[in-house]
PDB file of C-alpha atoms in Angstrom:
ATOM      1  CA  ASP A 760      39.841 137.889  86.013  1.00 81.00           C
ATOM      2  CA  ALA A 761      41.162 137.265  89.535  1.00 88.00           C
ATOM      3  CA  THR A 762      44.776 138.278  90.252  1.00 91.00           C
ATOM      4  CA  ALA A 763      47.224 137.589  93.064  1.00 92.00           C
ATOM      5  CA  VAL A 764      50.811 138.402  94.021  1.00 93.00           C
ATOM      6  CA  THR A 765      53.139 135.741  95.434  1.00 93.00           C
ATOM      7  CA  ASP A 766      54.570 136.095  98.928  1.00 94.00           C
ATOM      8  CA  GLU A 767      58.211 135.610  99.948  1.00 93.00           C
ATOM      9  CA  LYS A 768      57.782 131.845  99.542  1.00 93.00           C
ATOM     10  CA  GLY A 769      56.311 132.150  96.063  1.00 92.00           C
ATOM     11  CA  GLU A 770      52.837 131.157  97.282  1.00 94.00           C
ATOM     12  CA  PHE A 771      49.561 132.797  96.235  1.00 93.00           C
ATOM     13  CA  ILE A 772      45.848 132.360  96.921  1.00 93.00           C
ATOM     14  CA  LEU A 773      42.914 133.013  94.615  1.00 91.00           C
ATOM     15  CA  ALA A 774      39.875 132.800  96.859  1.00 89.00           C
ATOM     16  CA  SER A 775      36.132 132.504  96.202  1.00 88.00           C
ATOM     17  CA  LEU A 776      36.484 131.086  92.683  1.00 90.00           C
ATOM     18  CA  PRO A 777      33.381 129.582  91.087  1.00 91.00           C
ATOM     19  CA  PRO A 778      33.559 125.851  90.270  1.00 92.00           C
ATOM     20  CA  GLY A 779      34.846 124.930  86.799  1.00 93.00           C
ATOM     21  CA  SER A 780      37.949 125.310  84.659  1.00 94.00           C
ATOM     22  CA  HIS A 781      40.235 128.261  85.336  1.00 93.00           C
ATOM     23  CA  TYR A 782      43.263 129.307  83.297  1.00 94.00           C
ATOM     24  CA  ILE A 783      46.307 130.573  85.191  1.00 93.00           C
ATOM     25  CA  SER A 784      48.965 132.760  83.578  1.00 93.00           C
ATOM     26  CA  VAL A 785      52.015 134.604  84.904  1.00 93.00           C
ATOM     27  CA  ASP A 786      53.173 138.130  84.165  1.00 91.00           C
ATOM     28  CA  ARG A 787      56.547 137.349  82.552  1.00 86.00           C
ATOM     29  CA  ARG A 788      57.895 140.787  83.492  1.00 87.00           C
ATOM     30  CA  SER A 789      57.456 140.037  87.205  1.00 91.00           C
ATOM     31  CA  ILE A 790      59.530 136.839  87.442  1.00 90.00           C
ATOM     32  CA  GLY A 791      62.909 138.429  86.733  1.00 86.00           C
ATOM     33  CA  LEU A 792      65.275 138.734  83.796  1.00 86.00           C
ATOM     34  CA  SER A 793      66.332 135.535  81.987  1.00 89.00           C
ATOM     35  CA  ARG A 794      63.592 133.500  83.683  1.00 93.00           C
ATOM     36  CA  VAL A 795      60.664 131.707  82.094  1.00 93.00           C
ATOM     37  CA  PRO A 796      57.905 129.407  83.346  1.00 92.00           C
ATOM     38  CA  ALA A 797      58.936 125.821  82.668  1.00 89.00           C
ATOM     39  CA  ALA A 798      55.344 124.828  81.923  1.00 86.00           C
ATOM     40  CA  VAL A 799      53.279 125.872  78.944  1.00 85.00           C
ATOM     41  CA  LEU A 800      50.931 128.671  79.967  1.00 87.00           C
ATOM     42  CA  PRO A 801      48.133 129.041  80.732  1.00 91.00           C
ATOM     43  CA  ILE A 802      47.837 126.187  83.247  1.00 91.00           C
ATOM     44  CA  VAL A 803      44.340 124.754  83.547  1.00 92.00           C
ATOM     45  CA  ALA A 804      43.064 124.304  87.112  1.00 91.00           C
ATOM     46  CA  GLU A 805      39.816 122.414  87.752  1.00 93.00           C
ATOM     47  CA  VAL A 806      38.104 123.977  90.766  1.00 92.00           C
ATOM     48  CA  THR A 807      35.484 122.024  92.740  1.00 91.00           C
ATOM     49  CA  GLY A 808      33.028 123.818  95.040  1.00 87.00           C
ATOM     50  CA  GLY A 809      34.029 123.748  98.718  1.00 87.00           C
ATOM     51  CA  GLU A 810      37.528 122.383  97.999  1.00 89.00           C
ATOM     52  CA  THR A 811      41.023 123.838  97.658  1.00 91.00           C
ATOM     53  CA  THR A 812      42.916 123.138  94.420  1.00 90.00           C
ATOM     54  CA  GLY A 813      46.717 123.415  94.358  1.00 91.00           C
ATOM     55  CA  VAL A 814      48.939 124.215  91.357  1.00 91.00           C
ATOM     56  CA  GLN A 815      52.683 124.578  90.868  1.00 92.00           C
ATOM     57  CA  ILE A 816      54.344 126.815  88.281  1.00 91.00           C
ATOM     58  CA  PRO A 817      58.062 125.979  87.993  1.00 92.00           C
ATOM     59  CA  VAL A 818      60.316 128.854  86.894  1.00 93.00           C
ATOM     60  CA  VAL A 819      63.689 128.160  85.232  1.00 94.00           C
ATOM     61  CA  GLU A 820      66.516 130.107  83.631  1.00 96.00           C
ATOM     62  CA  SER A 821      65.722 130.831  80.000  1.00 95.00           C
ATOM     63  CA  ALA A 822      67.794 129.879  76.938  1.00 96.00           C
ATOM     64  CA  ARG A 823      68.815 131.915  73.898  1.00 97.00           C
ATOM     65  CA  LEU A 824      69.490 131.050  70.264  1.00 97.00           C
ATOM     66  CA  ASP A 825      71.343 133.371  67.875  1.00 98.00           C
ATOM     67  CA  GLY A 826      71.783 132.451  64.235  1.00 97.00           C
ATOM     68  CA  ARG A 827      72.467 133.465  60.663  1.00 97.00           C
ATOM     69  CA  VAL A 828      71.097 132.440  57.293  1.00 97.00           C
ATOM     70  CA  ALA A 829      74.096 132.514  54.942  1.00 96.00           C
ATOM     71  CA  ALA A 830      74.732 131.647  51.300  1.00 92.00           C
ATOM     72  CA  PHE A 831      77.871 129.720  50.374  1.00 88.00           C
ATOM     73  CA  THR A 832      79.652 129.332  47.048  1.00 81.00           C
ATOM     74  CA  TYR A 833      82.308 127.031  45.635  1.00 75.00           C
ATOM     75  CA  GLN A 834      85.743 128.447  45.067  1.00 69.00           C
ATOM     76  CA  PRO A 835      86.311 129.258  41.360  1.00 61.00           C
ATOM     77  CA  LEU A 836      88.175 126.648  39.344  1.00 53.00           C
ATOM     78  CA  GLU A 837      91.888 127.441  39.206  1.00 51.00           C
ATOM     79  CA  SER A 838      93.161 124.494  37.179  1.00 46.00           C
ATOM     80  CA  GLU A 839      91.870 121.785  34.863  1.00 43.00           C
ATOM     81  CA  ALA A 840      94.340 119.281  36.266  1.00 42.00           C
ATOM     82  CA  ASN A 841      91.838 117.657  38.618  1.00 46.00           C
ATOM     83  CA  GLY A 842      89.155 115.281  37.421  1.00 45.00           C
ATOM     84  CA  ASP A 843      88.013 114.386  33.935  1.00 48.00           C
ATOM     85  CA  ALA A 844      88.801 117.246  31.552  1.00 47.00           C
ATOM     86  CA  ASN A 845      85.422 116.647  29.857  1.00 51.00           C
ATOM     87  CA  GLU A 846      83.365 116.963  33.045  1.00 62.00           C
ATOM     88  CA  TYR A 847      82.615 120.299  34.654  1.00 62.00           C
ATOM     89  CA  PHE A 848      79.882 121.725  36.838  1.00 66.00           C
ATOM     90  CA  VAL A 849      78.424 125.188  37.198  1.00 68.00           C
ATOM     91  CA  ALA A 850      77.643 126.038  40.828  1.00 66.00           C
ATOM     92  CA  GLY A 851      75.323 128.825  41.947  1.00 64.00           C
ATOM     93  CA  SER A 852      74.176 131.773  39.867  1.00 66.00           C
ATOM     94  CA  GLY A 853      74.936 135.419  39.159  1.00 62.00           C
ATOM     95  CA  LYS A 854      77.996 136.844  40.869  1.00 60.00           C
ATOM     96  CA  ASP A 855      78.254 133.672  42.987  1.00 61.00           C
ATOM     97  CA  ARG A 856      78.503 131.403  39.936  1.00 61.00           C
ATOM     98  CA  ALA A 857      81.622 129.261  39.746  1.00 60.00           C
ATOM     99  CA  LEU A 858      83.013 126.616  37.397  1.00 59.00           C
ATOM    100  CA  VAL A 859      83.902 123.420  39.240  1.00 62.00           C
ATOM    101  CA  SER A 860      85.779 120.378  37.975  1.00 58.00           C
ATOM    102  CA  ALA A 861      84.527 116.817  38.342  1.00 56.00           C
ATOM    103  CA  ALA A 862      86.202 116.678  41.751  1.00 53.00           C
ATOM    104  CA  GLY A 863      83.870 119.471  42.845  1.00 49.00           C
ATOM    105  CA  SER A 864      80.832 117.194  42.591  1.00 48.00           C
ATOM    106  CA  THR A 865      81.820 115.878  46.009  1.00 49.00           C
ATOM    107  CA  ALA A 866      83.176 119.174  47.280  1.00 52.00           C
ATOM    108  CA  SER A 867      84.090 119.397  50.945  1.00 55.00           C
ATOM    109  CA  ASP A 868      83.670 122.320  53.329  1.00 57.00           C
ATOM    110  CA  SER A 869      87.204 123.428  52.479  1.00 56.00           C
ATOM    111  CA  GLU A 870      86.041 124.160  48.903  1.00 73.00           C
ATOM    112  CA  LEU A 871      83.132 126.331  50.102  1.00 80.00           C
ATOM    113  CA  SER A 872      83.315 129.948  51.134  1.00 83.00           C
ATOM    114  CA  GLU A 873      80.626 132.195  52.575  1.00 88.00           C
ATOM    115  CA  ALA A 874      79.117 134.635  50.084  1.00 87.00           C
ATOM    116  CA  GLY A 875      77.131 136.633  52.663  1.00 91.00           C
ATOM    117  CA  GLY A 876      74.011 136.640  54.802  1.00 95.00           C
ATOM    118  CA  ILE A 877      70.483 136.446  53.368  1.00 95.00           C
ATOM    119  CA  GLY A 878      67.935 138.927  54.673  1.00 95.00           C
ATOM    120  CA  ASN A 879      64.127 138.770  54.852  1.00 96.00           C
ATOM    121  CA  VAL A 880      64.066 135.013  55.474  1.00 96.00           C
ATOM    122  CA  LEU A 881      61.371 133.703  57.827  1.00 97.00           C
ATOM    123  CA  VAL A 882      62.903 131.403  60.469  1.00 97.00           C
ATOM    124  CA  GLU A 883      60.665 129.111  62.535  1.00 97.00           C
ATOM    125  CA  LEU A 884      61.533 127.433  65.848  1.00 97.00           C
ATOM    126  CA  THR A 885      59.166 124.965  67.523  1.00 97.00           C
ATOM    127  CA  ASP A 886      59.217 122.556  70.444  1.00 94.00           C
ATOM    128  CA  GLY A 887      55.959 120.883  69.398  1.00 92.00           C
ATOM    129  CA  THR A 888      53.761 123.039  71.636  1.00 89.00           C
ATOM    130  CA  GLN A 889      54.710 126.562  70.572  1.00 91.00           C
ATOM    131  CA  VAL A 890      55.961 128.124  67.345  1.00 95.00           C
ATOM    132  CA  ILE A 891      58.287 131.154  67.367  1.00 95.00           C
ATOM    133  CA  ARG A 892      59.060 133.040  64.150  1.00 96.00           C
ATOM    134  CA  ARG A 893      61.624 135.679  63.268  1.00 96.00           C
ATOM    135  CA  VAL A 894      62.689 137.407  60.039  1.00 96.00           C
ATOM    136  CA  SER A 895      66.425 137.623  59.346  1.00 97.00           C
ATOM    137  CA  ASP A 896      67.986 141.075  59.133  1.00 96.00           C
ATOM    138  CA  ASN A 897      69.923 142.439  56.157  1.00 95.00           C
ATOM    139  CA  LYS A 898      72.979 140.444  57.255  1.00 95.00           C
ATOM    140  CA  GLY A 899      71.014 137.225  57.659  1.00 96.00           C
ATOM    141  CA  GLY A 900      71.020 137.395  61.469  1.00 97.00           C
ATOM    142  CA  PHE A 901      68.211 136.480  63.839  1.00 97.00           C
ATOM    143  CA  SER A 902      67.848 136.132  67.618  1.00 97.00           C
ATOM    144  CA  LEU A 903      65.414 134.074  69.707  1.00 96.00           C
ATOM    145  CA  GLN A 904      65.474 134.971  73.394  1.00 94.00           C
ATOM    146  CA  ASP A 905      63.666 133.922  76.587  1.00 92.00           C
ATOM    147  CA  LEU A 906      63.215 130.375  75.332  1.00 95.00           C
ATOM    148  CA  ARG A 907      61.836 127.644  77.556  1.00 94.00           C
ATOM    149  CA  PRO A 908      64.425 124.818  77.866  1.00 94.00           C
ATOM    150  CA  GLY A 909      63.621 121.740  75.798  1.00 94.00           C
ATOM    151  CA  ASN A 910      64.034 120.043  72.423  1.00 96.00           C
ATOM    152  CA  TYR A 911      63.535 122.285  69.397  1.00 97.00           C
ATOM    153  CA  THR A 912      63.378 122.087  65.616  1.00 97.00           C
ATOM    154  CA  LEU A 913      64.624 125.008  63.507  1.00 98.00           C
ATOM    155  CA  LYS A 914      63.633 125.430  59.857  1.00 96.00           C
ATOM    156  CA  ILE A 915      63.166 128.016  57.132  1.00 96.00           C
ATOM    157  CA  ALA A 916      59.462 128.776  56.780  1.00 94.00           C
ATOM    158  CA  GLY A 917      59.590 131.339  53.967  1.00 91.00           C
ATOM    159  CA  GLY A 918      61.525 133.982  52.114  1.00 88.00           C
ATOM    160  CA  ASN A 919      63.402 134.224  48.844  1.00 84.00           C
ATOM    161  CA  LEU A 920      66.528 132.097  48.742  1.00 87.00           C
ATOM    162  CA  PRO A 921      69.068 132.695  45.943  1.00 86.00           C
ATOM    163  CA  ALA A 922      68.267 131.043  42.622  1.00 83.00           C
ATOM    164  CA  LEU A 923      69.849 127.627  42.011  1.00 82.00           C
ATOM    165  CA  HIS A 924      70.641 127.197  45.718  1.00 87.00           C
ATOM    166  CA  TYR A 925      69.253 124.798  48.328  1.00 89.00           C
ATOM    167  CA  LEU A 926      69.208 124.377  52.094  1.00 93.00           C
ATOM    168  CA  GLU A 927      71.979 122.122  53.374  1.00 91.00           C
ATOM    169  CA  LYS A 928      69.544 120.852  56.039  1.00 93.00           C
ATOM    170  CA  SER A 929      65.776 121.232  55.799  1.00 93.00           C
ATOM    171  CA  GLU A 930      65.547 121.059  59.611  1.00 96.00           C
ATOM    172  CA  ILE A 931      68.045 121.473  62.453  1.00 97.00           C
ATOM    173  CA  GLU A 932      67.373 119.612  65.707  1.00 97.00           C
ATOM    174  CA  MET A 933      68.768 120.926  68.978  1.00 96.00           C
ATOM    175  CA  LYS A 934      68.385 120.717  72.738  1.00 97.00           C
ATOM    176  CA  LEU A 935      68.395 123.882  74.823  1.00 96.00           C
ATOM    177  CA  ASP A 936      69.197 123.535  78.509  1.00 96.00           C
ATOM    178  CA  PRO A 937      68.516 126.218  81.153  1.00 95.00           C
ATOM    179  CA  GLY A 938      70.902 129.139  80.633  1.00 94.00           C
ATOM    180  CA  ASP A 939      72.101 127.923  77.214  1.00 96.00           C
ATOM    181  CA  LYS A 940      73.280 130.491  74.652  1.00 96.00           C
ATOM    182  CA  LYS A 941      73.732 128.707  71.365  1.00 96.00           C
ATOM    183  CA  GLU A 942      74.626 129.873  67.871  1.00 97.00           C
ATOM    184  CA  VAL A 943      73.656 128.250  64.587  1.00 97.00           C
ATOM    185  CA  VAL A 944      74.331 128.909  60.904  1.00 96.00           C
ATOM    186  CA  VAL A 945      71.677 127.885  58.380  1.00 96.00           C
ATOM    187  CA  ARG A 946      73.749 127.158  55.276  1.00 94.00           C
ATOM    188  CA  VAL A 947      72.365 127.728  51.790  1.00 93.00           C
ATOM    189  CA  LEU A 948      74.522 125.901  49.219  1.00 89.00           C
ATOM    190  CA  PRO A 949      74.843 126.305  45.432  1.00 83.00           C
ATOM    191  CA  ARG A 950      73.266 123.569  43.338  1.00 79.00           C
ATOM    192  CA  LEU A 951      75.675 121.855  40.941  1.00 73.00           C
ATOM    193  CA  ARG A 952      74.589 121.747  37.293  1.00 70.00           C
ATOM    194  CA  PRO A 953      76.570 119.416  35.010  1.00 69.00           C
ATOM    195  CA  ILE A 954      78.140 120.678  31.802  1.00 68.00           C
ATOM    196  CA  LYS A 955      79.292 118.160  29.198  1.00 66.00           C
ATOM    197  CA  ILE A 956      81.875 119.257  26.653  1.00 62.00           C
ATOM    198  CA  ILE A 957      81.019 117.190  23.554  1.00 67.00           C
ATOM    199  CA  SER A 958      83.946 118.159  21.354  1.00 66.00           C
ATOM    200  CA  GLU A 959      86.845 120.538  21.193  1.00 68.00           C
ATOM    201  CA  GLY A 960      88.126 122.615  18.275  1.00 69.00           C
ATOM    202  CA  THR A 961      89.887 125.737  17.221  1.00 72.00           C
ATOM    203  CA  ILE A 962      88.222 129.003  16.327  1.00 69.00           C
ATOM    204  CA  VAL A 963      89.831 130.621  13.301  1.00 73.00           C
ATOM    205  CA  SER A 964      89.100 134.254  12.573  1.00 67.00           C
ATOM    206  CA  GLN A 965      88.321 135.135   9.014  1.00 69.00           C
ATOM    207  CA  LYS A 966      89.264 138.426   7.437  1.00 65.00           C
TER     208      LYS A 966
END
């Protein structure tokens, strides 16, 4: 439980340590705003009796990731002129349900519109050595601050997504450099369900 404070050169001494493995951590509050240790803490130092062991703890500017988990829906069908008149798809469910023509089976981003954010979704970010989790707010937003620069993977780890929807990407890869402030949207898309019209006829009312 030895402690030390760095001098003006950032150097510190922990004297009279017993031989063996010692674990060195840093008080994050003391290194300044928007700074993080570049190494994974704690650092293990092997101390040998009668010898001096040196360690270095690089400090870098931290990164930040802001994001949203949002549901998207297809625009409602306006005309039957496109595609095979006997092929239609239902996209999504509930108030986000839409009827899409055969052309919609390969719908582009221009045919999608955001239906709103999804709250209470567990978001997980990992660089392979640490795992950071956040729960999205009622607008689908989340924020991950004071991140150590490196390569990260973002994914949805839990929460109730809308019925008949799916994640556009199961994982999102990204690189965060020192001082980066990135934004990401995790898109949840409606699943297309085919409808086949077998025959057509006329309904005649009987009195």
